[in-house]
Tab-separated table of C-alpha atoms in Angstrom:
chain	number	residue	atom	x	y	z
A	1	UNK	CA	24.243	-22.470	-27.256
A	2	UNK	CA	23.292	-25.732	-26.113
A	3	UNK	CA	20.034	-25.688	-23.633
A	4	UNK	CA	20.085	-29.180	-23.012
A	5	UNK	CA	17.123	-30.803	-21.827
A	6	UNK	CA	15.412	-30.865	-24.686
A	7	UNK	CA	13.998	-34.615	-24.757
A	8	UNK	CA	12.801	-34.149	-21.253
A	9	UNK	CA	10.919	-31.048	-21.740
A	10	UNK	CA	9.273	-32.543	-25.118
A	11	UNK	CA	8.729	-35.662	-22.814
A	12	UNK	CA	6.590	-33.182	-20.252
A	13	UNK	CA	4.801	-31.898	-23.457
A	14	UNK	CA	3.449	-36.024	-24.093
A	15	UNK	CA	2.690	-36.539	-21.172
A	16	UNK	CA	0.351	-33.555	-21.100
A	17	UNK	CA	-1.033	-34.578	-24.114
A	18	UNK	CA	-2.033	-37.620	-22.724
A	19	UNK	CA	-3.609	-36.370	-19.576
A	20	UNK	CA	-5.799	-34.640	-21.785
A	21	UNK	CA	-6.388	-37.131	-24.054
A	22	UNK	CA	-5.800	-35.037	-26.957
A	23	UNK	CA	-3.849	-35.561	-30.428
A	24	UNK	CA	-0.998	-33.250	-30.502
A	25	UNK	CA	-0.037	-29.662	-29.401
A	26	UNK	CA	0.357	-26.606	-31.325
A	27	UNK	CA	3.201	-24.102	-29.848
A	28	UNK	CA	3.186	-20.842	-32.060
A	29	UNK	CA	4.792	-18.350	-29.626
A	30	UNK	CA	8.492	-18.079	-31.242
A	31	UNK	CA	9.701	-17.714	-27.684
A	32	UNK	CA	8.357	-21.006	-26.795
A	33	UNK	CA	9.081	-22.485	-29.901
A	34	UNK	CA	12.942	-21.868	-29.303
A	35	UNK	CA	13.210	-23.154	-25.454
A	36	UNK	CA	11.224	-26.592	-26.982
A	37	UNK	CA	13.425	-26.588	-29.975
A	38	UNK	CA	16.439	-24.471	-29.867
A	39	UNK	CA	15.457	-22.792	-32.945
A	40	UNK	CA	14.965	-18.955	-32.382
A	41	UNK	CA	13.615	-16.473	-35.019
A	42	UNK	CA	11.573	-13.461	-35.644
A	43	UNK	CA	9.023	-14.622	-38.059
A	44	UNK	CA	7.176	-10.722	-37.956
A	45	UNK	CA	4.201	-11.107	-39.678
A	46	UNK	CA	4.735	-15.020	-41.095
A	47	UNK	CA	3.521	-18.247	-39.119
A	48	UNK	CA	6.069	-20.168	-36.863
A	49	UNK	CA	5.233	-23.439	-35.158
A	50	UNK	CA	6.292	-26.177	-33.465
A	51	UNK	CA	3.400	-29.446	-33.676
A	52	UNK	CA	3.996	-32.212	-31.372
A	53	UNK	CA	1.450	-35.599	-32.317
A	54	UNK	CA	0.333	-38.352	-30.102
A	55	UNK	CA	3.045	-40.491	-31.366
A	56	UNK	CA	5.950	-37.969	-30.536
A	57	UNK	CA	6.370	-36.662	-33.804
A	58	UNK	CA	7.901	-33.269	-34.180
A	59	UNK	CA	7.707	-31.016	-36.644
A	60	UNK	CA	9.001	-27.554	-37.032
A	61	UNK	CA	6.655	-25.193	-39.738
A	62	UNK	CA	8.501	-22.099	-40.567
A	63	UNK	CA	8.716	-19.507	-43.392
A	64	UNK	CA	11.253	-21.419	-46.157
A	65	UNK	CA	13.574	-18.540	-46.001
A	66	UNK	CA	14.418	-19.769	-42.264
A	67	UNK	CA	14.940	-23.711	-43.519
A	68	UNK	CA	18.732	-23.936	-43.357
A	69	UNK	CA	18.624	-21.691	-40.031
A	70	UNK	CA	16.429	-24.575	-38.589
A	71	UNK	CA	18.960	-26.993	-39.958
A	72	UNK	CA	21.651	-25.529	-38.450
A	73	UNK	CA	19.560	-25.676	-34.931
A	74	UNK	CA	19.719	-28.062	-32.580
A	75	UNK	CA	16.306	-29.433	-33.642
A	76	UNK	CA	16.213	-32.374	-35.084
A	77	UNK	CA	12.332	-33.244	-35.609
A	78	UNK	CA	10.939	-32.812	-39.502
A	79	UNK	CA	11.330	-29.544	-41.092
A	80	UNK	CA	8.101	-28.062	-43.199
A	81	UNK	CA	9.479	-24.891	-45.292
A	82	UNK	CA	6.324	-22.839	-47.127
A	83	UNK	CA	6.586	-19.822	-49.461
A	84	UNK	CA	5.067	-16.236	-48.324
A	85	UNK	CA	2.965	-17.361	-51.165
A	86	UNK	CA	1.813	-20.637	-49.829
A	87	UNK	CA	-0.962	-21.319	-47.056
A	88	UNK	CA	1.347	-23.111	-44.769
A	89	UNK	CA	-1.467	-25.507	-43.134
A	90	UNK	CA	-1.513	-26.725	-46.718
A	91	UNK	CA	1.880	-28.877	-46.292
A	92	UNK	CA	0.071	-30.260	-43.248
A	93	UNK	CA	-1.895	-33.286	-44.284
A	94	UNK	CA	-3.290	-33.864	-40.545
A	95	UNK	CA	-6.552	-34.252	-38.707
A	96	UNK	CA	-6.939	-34.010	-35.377
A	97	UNK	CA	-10.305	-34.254	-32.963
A	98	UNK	CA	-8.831	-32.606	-29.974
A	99	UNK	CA	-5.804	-29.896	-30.099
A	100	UNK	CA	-3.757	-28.468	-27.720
A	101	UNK	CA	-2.769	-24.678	-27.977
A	102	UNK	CA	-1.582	-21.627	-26.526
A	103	UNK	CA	-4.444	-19.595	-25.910
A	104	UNK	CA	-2.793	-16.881	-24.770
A	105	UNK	CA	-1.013	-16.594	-28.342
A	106	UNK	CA	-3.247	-17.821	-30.253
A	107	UNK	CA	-4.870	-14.732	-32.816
A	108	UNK	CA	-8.679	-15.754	-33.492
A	109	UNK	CA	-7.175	-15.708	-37.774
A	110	UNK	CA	-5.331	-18.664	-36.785
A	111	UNK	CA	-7.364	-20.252	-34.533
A	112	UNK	CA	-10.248	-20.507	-37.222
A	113	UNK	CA	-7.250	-21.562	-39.872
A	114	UNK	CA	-6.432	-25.033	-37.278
A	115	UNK	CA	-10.072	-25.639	-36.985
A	116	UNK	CA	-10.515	-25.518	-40.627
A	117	UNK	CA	-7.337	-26.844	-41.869
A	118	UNK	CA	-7.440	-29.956	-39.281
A	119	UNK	CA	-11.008	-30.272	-38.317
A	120	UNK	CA	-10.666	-29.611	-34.777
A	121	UNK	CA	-13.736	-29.854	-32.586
A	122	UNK	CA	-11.948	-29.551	-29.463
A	123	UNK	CA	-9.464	-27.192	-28.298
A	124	UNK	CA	-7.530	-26.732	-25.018
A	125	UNK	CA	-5.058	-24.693	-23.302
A	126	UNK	CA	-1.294	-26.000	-23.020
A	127	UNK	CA	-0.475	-21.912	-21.137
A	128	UNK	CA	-0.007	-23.221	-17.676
A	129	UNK	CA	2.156	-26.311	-18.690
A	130	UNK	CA	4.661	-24.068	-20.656
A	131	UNK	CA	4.748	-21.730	-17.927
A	132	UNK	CA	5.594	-23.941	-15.274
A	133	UNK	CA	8.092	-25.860	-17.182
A	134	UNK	CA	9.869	-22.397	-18.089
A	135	UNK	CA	9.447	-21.412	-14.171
A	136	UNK	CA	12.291	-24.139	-13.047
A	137	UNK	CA	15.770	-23.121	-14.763
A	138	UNK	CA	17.958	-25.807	-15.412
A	139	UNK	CA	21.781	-25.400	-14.770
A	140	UNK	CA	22.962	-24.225	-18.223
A	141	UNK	CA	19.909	-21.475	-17.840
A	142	UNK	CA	21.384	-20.168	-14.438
A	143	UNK	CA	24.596	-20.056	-16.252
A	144	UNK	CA	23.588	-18.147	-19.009
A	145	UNK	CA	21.499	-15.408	-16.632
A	146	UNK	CA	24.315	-14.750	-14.352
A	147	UNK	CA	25.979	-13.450	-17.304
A	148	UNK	CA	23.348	-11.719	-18.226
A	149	UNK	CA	22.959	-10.224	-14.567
A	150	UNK	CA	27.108	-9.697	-14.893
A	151	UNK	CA	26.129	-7.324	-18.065
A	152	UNK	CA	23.247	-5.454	-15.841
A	153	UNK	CA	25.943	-4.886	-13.150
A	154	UNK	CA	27.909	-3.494	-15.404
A	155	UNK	CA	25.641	-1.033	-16.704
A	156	UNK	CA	25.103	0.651	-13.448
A	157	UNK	CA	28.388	1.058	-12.592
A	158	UNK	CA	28.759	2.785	-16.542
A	159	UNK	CA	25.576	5.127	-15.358
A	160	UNK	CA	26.962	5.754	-11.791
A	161	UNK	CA	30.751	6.603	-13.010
A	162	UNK	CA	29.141	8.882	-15.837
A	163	UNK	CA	27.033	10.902	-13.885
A	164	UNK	CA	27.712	14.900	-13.658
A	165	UNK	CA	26.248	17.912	-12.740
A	166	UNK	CA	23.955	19.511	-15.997
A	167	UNK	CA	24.475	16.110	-17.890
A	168	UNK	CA	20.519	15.158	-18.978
A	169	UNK	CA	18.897	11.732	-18.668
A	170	UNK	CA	19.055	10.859	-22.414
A	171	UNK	CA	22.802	11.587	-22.483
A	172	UNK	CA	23.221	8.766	-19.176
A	173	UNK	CA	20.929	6.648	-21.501
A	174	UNK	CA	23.037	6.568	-24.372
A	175	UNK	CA	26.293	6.297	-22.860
A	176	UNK	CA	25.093	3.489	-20.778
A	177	UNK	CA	23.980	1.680	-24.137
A	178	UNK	CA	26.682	2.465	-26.267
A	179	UNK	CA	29.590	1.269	-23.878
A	180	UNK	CA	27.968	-2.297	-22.875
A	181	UNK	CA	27.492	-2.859	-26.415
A	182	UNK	CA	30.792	-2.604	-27.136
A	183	UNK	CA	31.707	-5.154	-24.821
A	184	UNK	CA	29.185	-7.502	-26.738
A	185	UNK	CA	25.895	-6.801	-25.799
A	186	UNK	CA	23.496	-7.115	-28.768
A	187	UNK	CA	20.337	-5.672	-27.070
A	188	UNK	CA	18.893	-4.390	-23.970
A	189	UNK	CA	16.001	-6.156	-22.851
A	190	UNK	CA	13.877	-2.957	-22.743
A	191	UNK	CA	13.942	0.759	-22.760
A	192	UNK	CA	16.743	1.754	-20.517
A	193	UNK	CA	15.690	4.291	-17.817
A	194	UNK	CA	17.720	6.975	-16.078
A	195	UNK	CA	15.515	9.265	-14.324
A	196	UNK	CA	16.688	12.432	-12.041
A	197	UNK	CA	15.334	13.588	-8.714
A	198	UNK	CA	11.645	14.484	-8.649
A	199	UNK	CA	11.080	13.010	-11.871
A	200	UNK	CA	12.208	9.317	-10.398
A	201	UNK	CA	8.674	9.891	-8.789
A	202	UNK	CA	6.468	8.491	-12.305
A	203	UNK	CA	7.621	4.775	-11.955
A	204	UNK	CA	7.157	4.261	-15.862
A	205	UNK	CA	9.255	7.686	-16.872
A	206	UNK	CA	10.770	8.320	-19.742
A	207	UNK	CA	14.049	9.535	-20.066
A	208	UNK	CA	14.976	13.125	-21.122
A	209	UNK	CA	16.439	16.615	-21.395
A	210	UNK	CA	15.934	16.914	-17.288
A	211	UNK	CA	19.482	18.120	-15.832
A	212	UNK	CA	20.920	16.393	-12.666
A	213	UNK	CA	21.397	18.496	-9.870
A	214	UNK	CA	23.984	18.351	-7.080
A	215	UNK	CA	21.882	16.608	-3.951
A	216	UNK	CA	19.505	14.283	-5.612
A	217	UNK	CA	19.240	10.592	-6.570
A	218	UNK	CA	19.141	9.544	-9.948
A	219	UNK	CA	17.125	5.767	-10.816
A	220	UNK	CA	18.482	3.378	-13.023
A	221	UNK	CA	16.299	0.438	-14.576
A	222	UNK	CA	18.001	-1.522	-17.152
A	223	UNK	CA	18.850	-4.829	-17.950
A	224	UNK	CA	20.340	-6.736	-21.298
A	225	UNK	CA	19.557	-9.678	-22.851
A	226	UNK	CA	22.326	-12.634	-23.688
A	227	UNK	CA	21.578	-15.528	-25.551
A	228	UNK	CA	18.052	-14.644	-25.253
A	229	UNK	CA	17.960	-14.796	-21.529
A	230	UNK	CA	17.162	-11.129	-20.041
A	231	UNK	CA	18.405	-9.409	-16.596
A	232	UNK	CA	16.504	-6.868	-15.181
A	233	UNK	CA	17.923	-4.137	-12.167
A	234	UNK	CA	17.163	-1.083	-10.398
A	235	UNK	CA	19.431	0.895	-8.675
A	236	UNK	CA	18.596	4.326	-7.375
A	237	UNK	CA	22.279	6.097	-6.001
A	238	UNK	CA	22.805	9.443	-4.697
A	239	UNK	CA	24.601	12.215	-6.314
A	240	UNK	CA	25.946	13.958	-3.455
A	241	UNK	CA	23.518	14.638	-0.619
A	242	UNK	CA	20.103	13.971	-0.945
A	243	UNK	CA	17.595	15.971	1.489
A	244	UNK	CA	16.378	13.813	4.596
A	245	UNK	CA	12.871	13.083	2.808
A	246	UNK	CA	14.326	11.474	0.290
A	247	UNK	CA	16.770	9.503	1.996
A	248	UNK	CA	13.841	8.615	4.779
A	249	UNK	CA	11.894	6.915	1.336
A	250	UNK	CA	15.199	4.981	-0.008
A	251	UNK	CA	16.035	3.597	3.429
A	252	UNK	CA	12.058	2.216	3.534
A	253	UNK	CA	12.771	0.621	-0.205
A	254	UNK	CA	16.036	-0.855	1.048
A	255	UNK	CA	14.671	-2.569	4.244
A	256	UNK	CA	11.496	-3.563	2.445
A	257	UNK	CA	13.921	-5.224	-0.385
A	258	UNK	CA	15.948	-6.915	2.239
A	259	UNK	CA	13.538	-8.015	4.445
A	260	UNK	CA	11.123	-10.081	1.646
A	261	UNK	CA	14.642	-11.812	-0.178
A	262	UNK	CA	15.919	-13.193	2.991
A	263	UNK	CA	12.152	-14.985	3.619
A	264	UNK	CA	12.955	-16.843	0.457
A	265	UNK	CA	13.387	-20.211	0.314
A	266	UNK	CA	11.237	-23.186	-0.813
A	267	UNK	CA	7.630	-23.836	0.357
A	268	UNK	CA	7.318	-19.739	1.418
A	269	UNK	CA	4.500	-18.143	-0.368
A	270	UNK	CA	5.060	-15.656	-2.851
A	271	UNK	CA	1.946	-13.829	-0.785
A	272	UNK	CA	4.767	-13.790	1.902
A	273	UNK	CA	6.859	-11.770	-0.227
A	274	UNK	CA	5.124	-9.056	-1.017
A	275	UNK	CA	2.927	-8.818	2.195
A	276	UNK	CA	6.472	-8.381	4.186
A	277	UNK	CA	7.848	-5.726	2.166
A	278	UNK	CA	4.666	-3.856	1.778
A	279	UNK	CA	4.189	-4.468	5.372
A	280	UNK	CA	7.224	-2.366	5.866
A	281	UNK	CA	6.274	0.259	3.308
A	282	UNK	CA	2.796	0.964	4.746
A	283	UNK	CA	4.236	1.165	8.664
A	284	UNK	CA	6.744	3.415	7.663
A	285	UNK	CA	3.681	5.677	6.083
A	286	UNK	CA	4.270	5.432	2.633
A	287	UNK	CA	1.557	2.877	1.139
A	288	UNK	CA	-0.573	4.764	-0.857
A	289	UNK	CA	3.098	5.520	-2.835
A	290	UNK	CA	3.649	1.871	-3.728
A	291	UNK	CA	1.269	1.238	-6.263
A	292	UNK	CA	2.833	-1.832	-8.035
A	293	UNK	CA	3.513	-5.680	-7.393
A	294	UNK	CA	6.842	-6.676	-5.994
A	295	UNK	CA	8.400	-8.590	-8.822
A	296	UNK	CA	7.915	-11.074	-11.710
A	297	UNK	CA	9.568	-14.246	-13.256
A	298	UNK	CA	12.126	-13.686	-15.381
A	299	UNK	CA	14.081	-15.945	-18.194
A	300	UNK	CA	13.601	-15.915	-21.977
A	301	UNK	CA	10.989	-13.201	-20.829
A	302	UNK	CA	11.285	-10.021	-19.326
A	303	UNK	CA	8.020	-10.258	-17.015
A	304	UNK	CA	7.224	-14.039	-17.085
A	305	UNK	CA	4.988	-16.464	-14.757
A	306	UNK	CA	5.319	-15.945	-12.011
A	307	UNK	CA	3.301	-12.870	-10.763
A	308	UNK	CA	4.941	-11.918	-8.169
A	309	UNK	CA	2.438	-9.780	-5.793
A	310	UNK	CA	0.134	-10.678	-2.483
A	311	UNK	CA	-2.522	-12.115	-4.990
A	312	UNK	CA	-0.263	-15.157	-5.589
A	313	UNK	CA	-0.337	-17.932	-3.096
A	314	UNK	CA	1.623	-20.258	-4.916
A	315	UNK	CA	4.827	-21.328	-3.118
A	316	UNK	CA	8.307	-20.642	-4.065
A	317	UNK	CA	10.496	-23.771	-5.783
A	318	UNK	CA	14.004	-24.607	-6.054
A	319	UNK	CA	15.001	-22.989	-9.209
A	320	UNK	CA	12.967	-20.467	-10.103
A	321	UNK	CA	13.884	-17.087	-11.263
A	322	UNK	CA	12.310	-13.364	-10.012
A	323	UNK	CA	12.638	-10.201	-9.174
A	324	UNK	CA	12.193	-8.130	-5.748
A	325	UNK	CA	11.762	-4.439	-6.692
A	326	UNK	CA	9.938	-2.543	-4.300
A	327	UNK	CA	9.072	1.133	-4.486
A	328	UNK	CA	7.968	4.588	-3.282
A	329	UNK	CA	7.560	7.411	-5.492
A	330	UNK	CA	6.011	10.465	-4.051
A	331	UNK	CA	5.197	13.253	-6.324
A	332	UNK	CA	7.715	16.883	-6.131
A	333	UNK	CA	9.930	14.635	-3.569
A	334	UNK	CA	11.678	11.682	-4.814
A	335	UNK	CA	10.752	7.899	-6.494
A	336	UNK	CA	12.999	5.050	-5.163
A	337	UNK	CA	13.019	1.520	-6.270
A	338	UNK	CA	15.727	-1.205	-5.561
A	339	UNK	CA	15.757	-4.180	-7.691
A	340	UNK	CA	17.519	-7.725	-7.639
A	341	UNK	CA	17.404	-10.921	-9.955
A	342	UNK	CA	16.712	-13.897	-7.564
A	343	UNK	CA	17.380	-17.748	-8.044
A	344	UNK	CA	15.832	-19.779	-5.402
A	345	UNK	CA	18.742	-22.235	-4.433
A	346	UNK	CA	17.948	-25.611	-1.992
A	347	UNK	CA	17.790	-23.829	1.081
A	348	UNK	CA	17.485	-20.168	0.542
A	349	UNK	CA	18.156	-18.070	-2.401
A	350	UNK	CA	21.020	-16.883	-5.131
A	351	UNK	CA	20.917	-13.189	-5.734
A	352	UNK	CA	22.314	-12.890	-9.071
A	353	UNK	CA	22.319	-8.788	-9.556
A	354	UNK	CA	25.575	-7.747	-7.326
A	355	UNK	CA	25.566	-3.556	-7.778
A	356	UNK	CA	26.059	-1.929	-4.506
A	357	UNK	CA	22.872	-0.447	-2.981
């Protein structure tokens, strides 16, 4: 896979540096060392990183089992292999006065390690300049999440056309799972959840032995991830006819989900967002059951910057990525939540998620 861009966002990275005035950045998270290098790994327990000097140096530190991997990457900065029995800040011969790191990832271990190992007496934060580069997709990152919202579509139609009176929530679960991998899913990008009726109502539920009955809705939340890009839906369908209650509380979700996507477009506050379709929510009497934010970015991670909730005045820019999943879940009743991958476009907004609601 071929990201592209990747001289422009290490060009970001300098600049960065320089408005700091600091001597190079240290990128450790191996999610953000593979959208600045291409390179993507599981290190586990062993040290990954990606060190960017003043001079625009790159160089990629990784265990030496993963050398030829890196080779075969597109990186093409120096390559530092170390042995599990090697210190790898050893093979570094560097000092630097000021550093700039992920604080956010950074373990206190290894913090005290890079102050030791290149006499640091200044450290600051590089979080907010990742996160905003990984906020604006570029074209061949759209591409690869509207196949990954293609595969989430897919899933729910697998759940919907499986469903049967007596079958349990585990059983959806694994179906679900076992038929998109086939057609070439590796993973999901979390726990898939199928949840029945009533027991829809604990927004974090865990899938069981609970029977569907004839009447009720059943909630899906799934989403895969392809070429390390994740989708994320919700849809919550109706297996036959469900009582008026619960069909009052999914036509609230619906027109709360509807109304916040068509505010966005650039320069709208994400604020906006969620005050409109809580708005909605509370007037219709059912506030006190929404008890989460509406959304979150979404990309190489599942729940990514930005927060999407009415504590967030930032304003919405072409090519971002989100969610919109409202909810009500009221106890011995029903839980409802509708769900959509958004790409803000020039003018308005790309919903990438297409299941029927």
């Amino acid at each position: 896979m071929s990201l592209g861009g990747l001289t422009l966002k290490t060009k970001h990275l300098l600049e960065t540096l320089k408005d700091y005035k600091a001597n190079a950045i240290w990128i450790t998270d191996p999610t953000n060392v593979f959208y600045f290098t291409g390179f993507h790994t599981d290190p586990h327990e062993r040290l990954l990183a990606f060190l960017i000097t003043e001079s625009g140096e790159e160089i990629l530190v990784c265990p030496q089992l993963d050398v030829e991997a890196v080779k075969n990457s597109p990186f093409e900065g120096k390559i530092i292999g170390y042995l599990d029995t090697e210190s790898p800040y050893s093979k570094l011969p560097y000092t630097f006065n000021h550093l700039l790191i992920e604080e956010e990832h950074l373990t206190v271990k290894r913090y005290n390690a890079l102050h030791e190992a290149f006499s640091v007496n200044q450290f600051s934060s590089i979080d907010l300049t990742i996160k905003n580069l990984r906020n604006i997709k570029s074209e061949s990152e759209l591409e690869i999440l509207r196949k990954a919202t293609d595969f989430a579509d897919q899933c729910i139609k697998i759940g919907q056309d499986f469903l049967k009176e007596g079958i349990t929530e585990r059983e959806v679960v694994n179906h679900i799972e076992q038929t998109i991998k086939q057609r070439g899913v590796d993973e999901m990008s979390f726990d898939t959840m199928v949840l029945f009726g009533d027991h829809a109502a604990e927004p974090h539920g865990v899938p069981g032995d609970r029977k569907l009955k004839q009447d009720e809705y059943v909630l899906f939340d799934l989403g895969v991830v392809y070429e390390h890009y994740c989708s994320d839906i919700t849809r919550t369908v109706a297996f036959g006819t469900p009582e008026s209650k619960a069909q009052e509380i999914y036509n609230t979700v619906l027109e709360a989900e509807q109304a916040a996507i068509e505010l966005i477009k650039p320069g709208i506050t994400i604020k906006e967002l969620d005050d409109k379709a809580r708005g909605i929510i509370e007037q219709a009497g059912y506030g006190e059951y929404f008890p989460h934010r509406l959304g979150h970015g979404l990309g190489l991670g599942l729940h990514e910057f930005p927060d999407i909730s009415n504590t967030n005045t930032n304003t919405l820019e072409e090519g971002m990525v989100f969610t919109i999943e409202p909810g009500i879940y009221v106890p011995g009743v029903a839980g409802v939540r509708i769900e959509d991958d958004i790409y803000v476009t020039e003018n308005g907004c790309e919903i990438l998620t297409h299941a029927p609601k």
